[in-house]
CSV table of C-alpha atoms and ligand atoms in Angstrom, one decimal:
chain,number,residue,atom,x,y,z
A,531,UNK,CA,-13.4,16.0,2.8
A,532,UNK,CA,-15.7,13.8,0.8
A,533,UNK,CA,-18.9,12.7,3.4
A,534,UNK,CA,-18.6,8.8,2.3
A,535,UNK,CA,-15.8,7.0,5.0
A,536,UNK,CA,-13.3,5.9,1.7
A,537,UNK,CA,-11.5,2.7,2.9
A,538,UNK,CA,-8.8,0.4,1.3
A,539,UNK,CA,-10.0,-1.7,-1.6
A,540,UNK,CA,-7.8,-4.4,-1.3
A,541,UNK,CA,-6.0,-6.1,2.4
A,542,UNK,CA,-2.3,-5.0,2.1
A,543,UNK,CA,0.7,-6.1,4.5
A,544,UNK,CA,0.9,-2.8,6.4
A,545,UNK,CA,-1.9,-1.5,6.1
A,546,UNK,CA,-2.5,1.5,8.3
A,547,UNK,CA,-6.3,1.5,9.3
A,548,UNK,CA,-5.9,0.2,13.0
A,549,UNK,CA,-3.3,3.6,13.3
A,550,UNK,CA,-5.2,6.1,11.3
A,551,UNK,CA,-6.5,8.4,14.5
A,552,UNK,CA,-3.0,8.4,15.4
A,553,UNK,CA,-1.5,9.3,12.2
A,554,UNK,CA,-3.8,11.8,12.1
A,555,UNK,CA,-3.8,13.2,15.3
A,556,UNK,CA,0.1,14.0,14.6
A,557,UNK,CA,-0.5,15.5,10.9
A,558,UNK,CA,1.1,19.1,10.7
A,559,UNK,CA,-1.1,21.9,11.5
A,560,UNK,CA,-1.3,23.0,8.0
A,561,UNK,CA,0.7,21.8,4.4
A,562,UNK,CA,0.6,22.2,1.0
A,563,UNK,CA,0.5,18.8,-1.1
A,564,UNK,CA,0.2,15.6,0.8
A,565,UNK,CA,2.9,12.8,-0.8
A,566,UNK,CA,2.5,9.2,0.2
A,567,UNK,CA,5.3,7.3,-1.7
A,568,UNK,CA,4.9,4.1,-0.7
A,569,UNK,CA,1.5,3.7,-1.3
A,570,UNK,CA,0.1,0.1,-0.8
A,571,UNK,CA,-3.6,0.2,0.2
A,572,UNK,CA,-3.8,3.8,0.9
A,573,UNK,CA,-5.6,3.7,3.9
A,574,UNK,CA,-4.2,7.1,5.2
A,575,UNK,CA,-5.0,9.0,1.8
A,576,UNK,CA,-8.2,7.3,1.8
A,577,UNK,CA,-9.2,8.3,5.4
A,578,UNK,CA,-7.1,11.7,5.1
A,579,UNK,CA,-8.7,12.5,1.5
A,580,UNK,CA,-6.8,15.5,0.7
A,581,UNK,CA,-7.6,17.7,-2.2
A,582,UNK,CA,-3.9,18.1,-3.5
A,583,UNK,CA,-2.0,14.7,-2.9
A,584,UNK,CA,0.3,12.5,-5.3
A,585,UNK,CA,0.6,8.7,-4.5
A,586,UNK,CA,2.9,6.6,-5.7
A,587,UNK,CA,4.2,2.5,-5.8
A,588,UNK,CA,6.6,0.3,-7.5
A,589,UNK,CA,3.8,-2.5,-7.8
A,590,UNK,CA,2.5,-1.5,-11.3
A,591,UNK,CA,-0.4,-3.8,-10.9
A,592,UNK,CA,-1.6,-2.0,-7.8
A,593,UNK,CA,-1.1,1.4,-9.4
A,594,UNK,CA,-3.0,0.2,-12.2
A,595,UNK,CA,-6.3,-0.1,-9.8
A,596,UNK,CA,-6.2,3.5,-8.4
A,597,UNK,CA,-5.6,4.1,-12.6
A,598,UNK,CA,-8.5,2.5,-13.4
A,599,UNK,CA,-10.8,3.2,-10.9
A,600,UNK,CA,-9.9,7.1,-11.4
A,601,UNK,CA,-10.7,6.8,-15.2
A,602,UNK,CA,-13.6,4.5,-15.1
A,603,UNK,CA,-14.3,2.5,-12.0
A,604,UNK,CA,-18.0,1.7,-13.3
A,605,UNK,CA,-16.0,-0.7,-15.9
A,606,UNK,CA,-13.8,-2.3,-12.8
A,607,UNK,CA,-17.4,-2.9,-11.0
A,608,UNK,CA,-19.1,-4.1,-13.5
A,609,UNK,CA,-16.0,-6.5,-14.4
A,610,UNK,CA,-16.3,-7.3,-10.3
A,611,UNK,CA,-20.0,-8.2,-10.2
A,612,UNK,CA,-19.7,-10.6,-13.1
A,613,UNK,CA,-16.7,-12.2,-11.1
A,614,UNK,CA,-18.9,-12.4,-7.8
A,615,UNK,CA,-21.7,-13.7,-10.1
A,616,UNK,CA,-20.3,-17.1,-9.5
A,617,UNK,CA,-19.7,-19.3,-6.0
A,618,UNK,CA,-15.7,-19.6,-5.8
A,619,UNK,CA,-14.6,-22.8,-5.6
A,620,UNK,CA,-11.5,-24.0,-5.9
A,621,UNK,CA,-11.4,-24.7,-9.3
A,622,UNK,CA,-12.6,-21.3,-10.3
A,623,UNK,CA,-9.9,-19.5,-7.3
A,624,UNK,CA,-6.8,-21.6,-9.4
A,625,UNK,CA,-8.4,-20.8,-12.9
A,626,UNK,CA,-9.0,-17.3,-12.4
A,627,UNK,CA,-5.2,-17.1,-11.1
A,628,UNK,CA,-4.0,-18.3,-13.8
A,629,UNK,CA,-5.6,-15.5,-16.5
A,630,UNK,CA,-4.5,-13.2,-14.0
A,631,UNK,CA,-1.2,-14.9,-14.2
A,632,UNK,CA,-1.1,-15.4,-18.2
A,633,UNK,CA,-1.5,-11.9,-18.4
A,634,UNK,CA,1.2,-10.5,-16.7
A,635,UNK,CA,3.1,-12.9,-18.3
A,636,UNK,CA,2.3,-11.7,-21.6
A,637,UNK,CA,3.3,-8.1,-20.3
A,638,UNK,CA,-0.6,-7.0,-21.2
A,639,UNK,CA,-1.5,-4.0,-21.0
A,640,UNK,CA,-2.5,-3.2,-17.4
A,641,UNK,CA,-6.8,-2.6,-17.6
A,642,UNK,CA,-9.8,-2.8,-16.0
A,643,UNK,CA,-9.7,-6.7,-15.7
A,644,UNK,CA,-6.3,-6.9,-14.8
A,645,UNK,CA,-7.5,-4.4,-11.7
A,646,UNK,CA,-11.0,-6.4,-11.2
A,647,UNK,CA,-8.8,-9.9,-11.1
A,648,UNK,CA,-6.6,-8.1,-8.5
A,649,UNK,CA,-9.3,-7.1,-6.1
A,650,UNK,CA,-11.1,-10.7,-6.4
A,651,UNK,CA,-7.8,-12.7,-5.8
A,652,UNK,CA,-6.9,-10.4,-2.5
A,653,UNK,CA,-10.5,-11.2,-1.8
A,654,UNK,CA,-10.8,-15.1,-2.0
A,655,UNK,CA,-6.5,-15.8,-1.2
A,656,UNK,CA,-5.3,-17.0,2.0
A,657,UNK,CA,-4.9,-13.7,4.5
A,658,UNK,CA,-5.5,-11.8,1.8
A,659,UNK,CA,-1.7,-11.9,1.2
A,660,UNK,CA,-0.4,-10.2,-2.3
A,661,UNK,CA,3.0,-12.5,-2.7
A,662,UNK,CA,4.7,-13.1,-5.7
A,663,UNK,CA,7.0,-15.3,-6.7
A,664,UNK,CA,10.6,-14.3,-8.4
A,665,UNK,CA,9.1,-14.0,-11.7
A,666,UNK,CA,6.7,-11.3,-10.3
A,667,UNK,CA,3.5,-14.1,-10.5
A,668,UNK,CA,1.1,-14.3,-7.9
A,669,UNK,CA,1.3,-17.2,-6.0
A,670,UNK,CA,-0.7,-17.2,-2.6
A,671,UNK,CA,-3.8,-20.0,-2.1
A,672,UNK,CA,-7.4,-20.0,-2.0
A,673,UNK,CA,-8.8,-19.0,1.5
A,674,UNK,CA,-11.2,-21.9,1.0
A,675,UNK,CA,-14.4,-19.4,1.1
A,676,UNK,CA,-16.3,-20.0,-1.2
A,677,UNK,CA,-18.8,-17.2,-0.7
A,678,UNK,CA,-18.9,-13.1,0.0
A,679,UNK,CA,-18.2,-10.0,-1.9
A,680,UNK,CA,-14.8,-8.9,-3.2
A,681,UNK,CA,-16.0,-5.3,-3.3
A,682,UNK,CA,-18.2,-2.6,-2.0
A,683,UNK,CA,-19.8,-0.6,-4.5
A,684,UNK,CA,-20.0,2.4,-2.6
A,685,UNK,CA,-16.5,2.5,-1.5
A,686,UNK,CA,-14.8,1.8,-5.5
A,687,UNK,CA,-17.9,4.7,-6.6
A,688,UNK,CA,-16.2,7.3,-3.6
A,689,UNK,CA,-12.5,6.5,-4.5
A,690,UNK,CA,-13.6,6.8,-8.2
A,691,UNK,CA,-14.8,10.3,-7.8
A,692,UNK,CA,-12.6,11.1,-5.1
A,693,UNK,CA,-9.4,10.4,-7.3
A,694,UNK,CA,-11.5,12.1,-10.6
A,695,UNK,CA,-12.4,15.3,-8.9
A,696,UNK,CA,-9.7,16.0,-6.7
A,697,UNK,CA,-6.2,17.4,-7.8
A,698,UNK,CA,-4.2,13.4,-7.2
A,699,UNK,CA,-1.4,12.0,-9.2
A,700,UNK,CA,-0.7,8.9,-9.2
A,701,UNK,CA,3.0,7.6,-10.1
A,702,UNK,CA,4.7,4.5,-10.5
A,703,UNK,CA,8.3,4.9,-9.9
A,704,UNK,CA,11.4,4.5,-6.9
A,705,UNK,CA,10.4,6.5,-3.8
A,706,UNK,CA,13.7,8.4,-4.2
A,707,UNK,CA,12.6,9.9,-7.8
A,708,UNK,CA,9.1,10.5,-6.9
A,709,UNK,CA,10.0,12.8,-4.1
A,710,UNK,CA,12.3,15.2,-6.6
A,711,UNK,CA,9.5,16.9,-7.1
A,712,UNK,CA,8.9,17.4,-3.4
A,713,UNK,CA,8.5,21.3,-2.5
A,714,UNK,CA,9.2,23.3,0.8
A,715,UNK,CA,5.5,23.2,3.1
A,716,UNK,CA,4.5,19.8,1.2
A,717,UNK,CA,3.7,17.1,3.9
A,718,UNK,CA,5.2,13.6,3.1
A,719,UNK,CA,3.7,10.2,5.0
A,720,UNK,CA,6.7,7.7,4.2
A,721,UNK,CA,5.3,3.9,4.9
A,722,UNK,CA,8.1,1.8,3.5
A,723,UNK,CA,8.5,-2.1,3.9
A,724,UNK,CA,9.2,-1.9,7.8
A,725,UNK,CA,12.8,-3.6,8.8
A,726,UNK,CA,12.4,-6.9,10.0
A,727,UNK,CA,11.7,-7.3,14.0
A,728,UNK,CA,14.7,-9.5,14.0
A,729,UNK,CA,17.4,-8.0,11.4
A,730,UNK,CA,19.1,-11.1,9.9
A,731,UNK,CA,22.4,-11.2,7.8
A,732,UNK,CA,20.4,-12.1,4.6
A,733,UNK,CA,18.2,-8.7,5.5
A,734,UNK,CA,21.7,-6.8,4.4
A,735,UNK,CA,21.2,-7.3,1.0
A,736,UNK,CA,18.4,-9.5,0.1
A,737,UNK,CA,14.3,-9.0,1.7
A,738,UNK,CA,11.2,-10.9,0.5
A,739,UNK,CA,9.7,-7.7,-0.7
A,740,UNK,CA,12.6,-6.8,-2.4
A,741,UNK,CA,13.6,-3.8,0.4
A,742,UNK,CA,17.1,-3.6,1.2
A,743,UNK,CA,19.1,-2.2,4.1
A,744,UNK,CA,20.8,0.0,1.2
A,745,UNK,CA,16.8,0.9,0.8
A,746,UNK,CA,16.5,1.9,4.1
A,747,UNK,CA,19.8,4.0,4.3
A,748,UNK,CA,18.8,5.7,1.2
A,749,UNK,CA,15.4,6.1,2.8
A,750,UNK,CA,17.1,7.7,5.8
A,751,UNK,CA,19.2,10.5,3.7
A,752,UNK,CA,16.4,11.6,1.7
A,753,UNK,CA,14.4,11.9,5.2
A,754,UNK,CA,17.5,14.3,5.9
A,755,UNK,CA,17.5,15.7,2.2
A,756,UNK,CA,13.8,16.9,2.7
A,757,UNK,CA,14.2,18.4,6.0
A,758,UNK,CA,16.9,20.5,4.6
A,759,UNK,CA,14.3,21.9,1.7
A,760,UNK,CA,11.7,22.4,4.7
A,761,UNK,CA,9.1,19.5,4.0
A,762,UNK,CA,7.2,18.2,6.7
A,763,UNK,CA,7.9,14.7,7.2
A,764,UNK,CA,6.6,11.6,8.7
A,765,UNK,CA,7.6,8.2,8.6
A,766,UNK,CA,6.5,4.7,10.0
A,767,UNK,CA,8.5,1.2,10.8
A,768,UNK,CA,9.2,-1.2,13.0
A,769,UNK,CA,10.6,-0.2,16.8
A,770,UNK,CA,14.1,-1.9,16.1
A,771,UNK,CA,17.7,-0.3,17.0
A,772,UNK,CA,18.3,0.2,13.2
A,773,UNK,CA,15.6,2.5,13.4
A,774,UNK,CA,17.3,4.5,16.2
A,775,UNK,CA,20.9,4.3,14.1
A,776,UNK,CA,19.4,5.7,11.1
A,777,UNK,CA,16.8,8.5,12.6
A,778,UNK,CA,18.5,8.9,16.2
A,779,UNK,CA,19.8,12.1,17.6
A,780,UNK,CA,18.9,14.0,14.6
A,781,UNK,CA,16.4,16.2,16.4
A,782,UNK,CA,13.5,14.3,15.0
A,783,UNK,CA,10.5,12.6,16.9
A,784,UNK,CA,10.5,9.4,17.6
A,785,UNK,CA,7.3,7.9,19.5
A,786,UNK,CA,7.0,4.3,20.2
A,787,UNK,CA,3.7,2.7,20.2
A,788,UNK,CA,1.7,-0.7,20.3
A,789,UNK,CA,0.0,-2.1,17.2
A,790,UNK,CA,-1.6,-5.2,16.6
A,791,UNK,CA,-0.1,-7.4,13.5
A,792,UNK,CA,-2.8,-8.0,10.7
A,793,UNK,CA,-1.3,-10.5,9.3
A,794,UNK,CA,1.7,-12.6,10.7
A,795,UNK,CA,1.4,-16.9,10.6
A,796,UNK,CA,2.4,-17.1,13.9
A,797,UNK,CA,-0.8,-16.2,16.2
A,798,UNK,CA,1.1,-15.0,18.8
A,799,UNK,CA,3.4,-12.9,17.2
A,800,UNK,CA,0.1,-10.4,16.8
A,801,UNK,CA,1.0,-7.7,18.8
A,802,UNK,CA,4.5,-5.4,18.7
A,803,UNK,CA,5.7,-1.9,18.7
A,804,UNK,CA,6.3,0.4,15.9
A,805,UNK,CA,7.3,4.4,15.6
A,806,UNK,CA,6.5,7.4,13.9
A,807,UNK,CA,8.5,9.8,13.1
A,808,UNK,CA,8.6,13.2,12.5
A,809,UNK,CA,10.5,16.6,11.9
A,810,UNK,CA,8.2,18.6,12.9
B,1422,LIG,C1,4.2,-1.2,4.0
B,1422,LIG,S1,3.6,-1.1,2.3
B,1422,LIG,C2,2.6,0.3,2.5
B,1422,LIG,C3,1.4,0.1,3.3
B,1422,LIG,C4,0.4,1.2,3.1
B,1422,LIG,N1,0.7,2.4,3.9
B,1422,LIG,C5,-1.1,0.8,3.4
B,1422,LIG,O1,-1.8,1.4,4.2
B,1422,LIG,O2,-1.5,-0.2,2.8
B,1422,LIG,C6,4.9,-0.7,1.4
B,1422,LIG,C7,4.7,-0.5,-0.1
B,1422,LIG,O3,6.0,-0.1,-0.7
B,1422,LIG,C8,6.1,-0.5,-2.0
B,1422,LIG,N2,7.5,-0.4,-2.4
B,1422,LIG,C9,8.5,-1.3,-2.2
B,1422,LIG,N3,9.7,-0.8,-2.7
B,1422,LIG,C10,9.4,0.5,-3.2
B,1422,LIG,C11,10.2,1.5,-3.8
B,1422,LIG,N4,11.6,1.3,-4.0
B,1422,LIG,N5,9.6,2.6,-4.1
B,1422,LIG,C12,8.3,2.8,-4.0
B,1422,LIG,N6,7.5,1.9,-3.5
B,1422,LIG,C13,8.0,0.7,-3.0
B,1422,LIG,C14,5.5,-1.9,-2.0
B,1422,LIG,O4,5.0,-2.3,-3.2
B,1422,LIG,C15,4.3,-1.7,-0.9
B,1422,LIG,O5,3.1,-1.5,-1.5
């Protein structure tokens, strides 16, 4: 374990720091490589720190900050510091989204500014939301703040190192291909979109985030595929009777517990229940 507390670098829909005592209170006793597939803001990797892990997303502009900050995250600060230089306002929040924009658009190569834009938009947007529209461009507003830091210094420095001197892998790929290369005694945290509270006919075969029931019934066999080759396995979602369809009567663990919701428009819709579950 590094002695710094690592922490996410960005506010992601999901994100597991309010449950991270819990997830690791019910970690298997001992593994060999720890796999988190559905990465998003890492905040179980981050607190966990393993020394063997491979982490993986389809959002090739998030993967592209763990990339980045691995290889050179004094280049992603210093990009950062000249960004926080200046008050935001909201003519510098819509300009700045827009390069970020252009360049995506132009299919550039994903680098350090592309990362650096990333973490200052999820800063100074509304909820720091990350929402795209169908053409894959960023399209949340200004949180009208025109003050505070996008970054801690200390936190990019540990991940930096962290992801540098550790044995980590980073992939960009379909859950389902990443974990081929899943071996008996590995440990695998699967955080996937979560199915929606209320399941509606469009959730069949259309989500916002691009998660499909078909996703989450290929999801569920490869849960059964890598209990077969003896992998440790646990998984989060939403406490829904899907959940039980798919997981149920299995012989897995399914514990129900209450979480608060990070980010959800409607105030009182705050609070709900979600599982975990496990093979082991
Ligand atoms: C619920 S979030 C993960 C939250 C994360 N555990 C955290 O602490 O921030 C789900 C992630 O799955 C990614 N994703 C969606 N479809 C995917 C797929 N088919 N394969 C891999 N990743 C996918 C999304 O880009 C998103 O970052």
């Amino acid at each position: 374990m590094t002695e710094f507390k690592m922490s996410p670098f960005v506010k992601w829909a999901g994100g597991k720091s309010q449950l991270l005592d819990t997830l690791i209170a019910k970690l298997p006793v001992q593994y060999g490589r720890y796999y988190e597939p559905f990465i998003g803001g890492g905040a179980f990797l981050l607190g966990l720190s393993p020394k063997k892990a491979a982490i993986n997303d389809t959002n090739s502009v998030l993967i592209n900050i763990y990339r980045q900050l691995k290889e050179n995250e004094n280049e992603v600060i210093e990009r950062l510091r000249n960004l926080d230089s200046v008050l935001c306002d909201k003519e510098r929040y819509y300009r700045l989204r827009k390069k970020y924009n252009e360049k995506i658009m132009q299919g550039c190569t994903l680098d350090t500014e592309v990362a650096a834009l990333m973490i200052w938009l999820n800063k100074h947007c509304f909820n720091g939301l990350y929402r795209v529209n169908k053409k894959g461009l960023f399209n949340v507003p200004w949180n009208r703040r025109e003050k505070g830091n996008s970054f801690d210094e200390s936190n990019l420095q540990a991940i930096g190192k962290y992801l540098r001197d550790n044995d980590i892998l980073i992939r960009n790929e379909d859950f389902e291909i990443f974990c081929n290369q899943v071996q008996a005694g590995d440990f695998v945290y699967f955080d996937s979109p979560y199915i929606p509270v209320t399941e509606t006919a469009n959730f069949t075969d259309y989500t916002a985030d691009g998660f499909t029931l078909a996703d989450h019934q290929r999801l569920a066999n490869l849960f059964d595929v890598l209990n077969d080759r003896g992998v440790f396995i646990m998984l989060s979602n939403n406490d829904t009777p899907l959940v039980y369809e798919l997981y149920g009567n299995k012989g897995y663990k399914i514990q129900s517990i209450d979480v608060k919701r990070l980010i959800n428009r409607n105030a009182k819709k705050r609070t709900g229940k979600e599982v975990i579950i496990t093979n082991y």
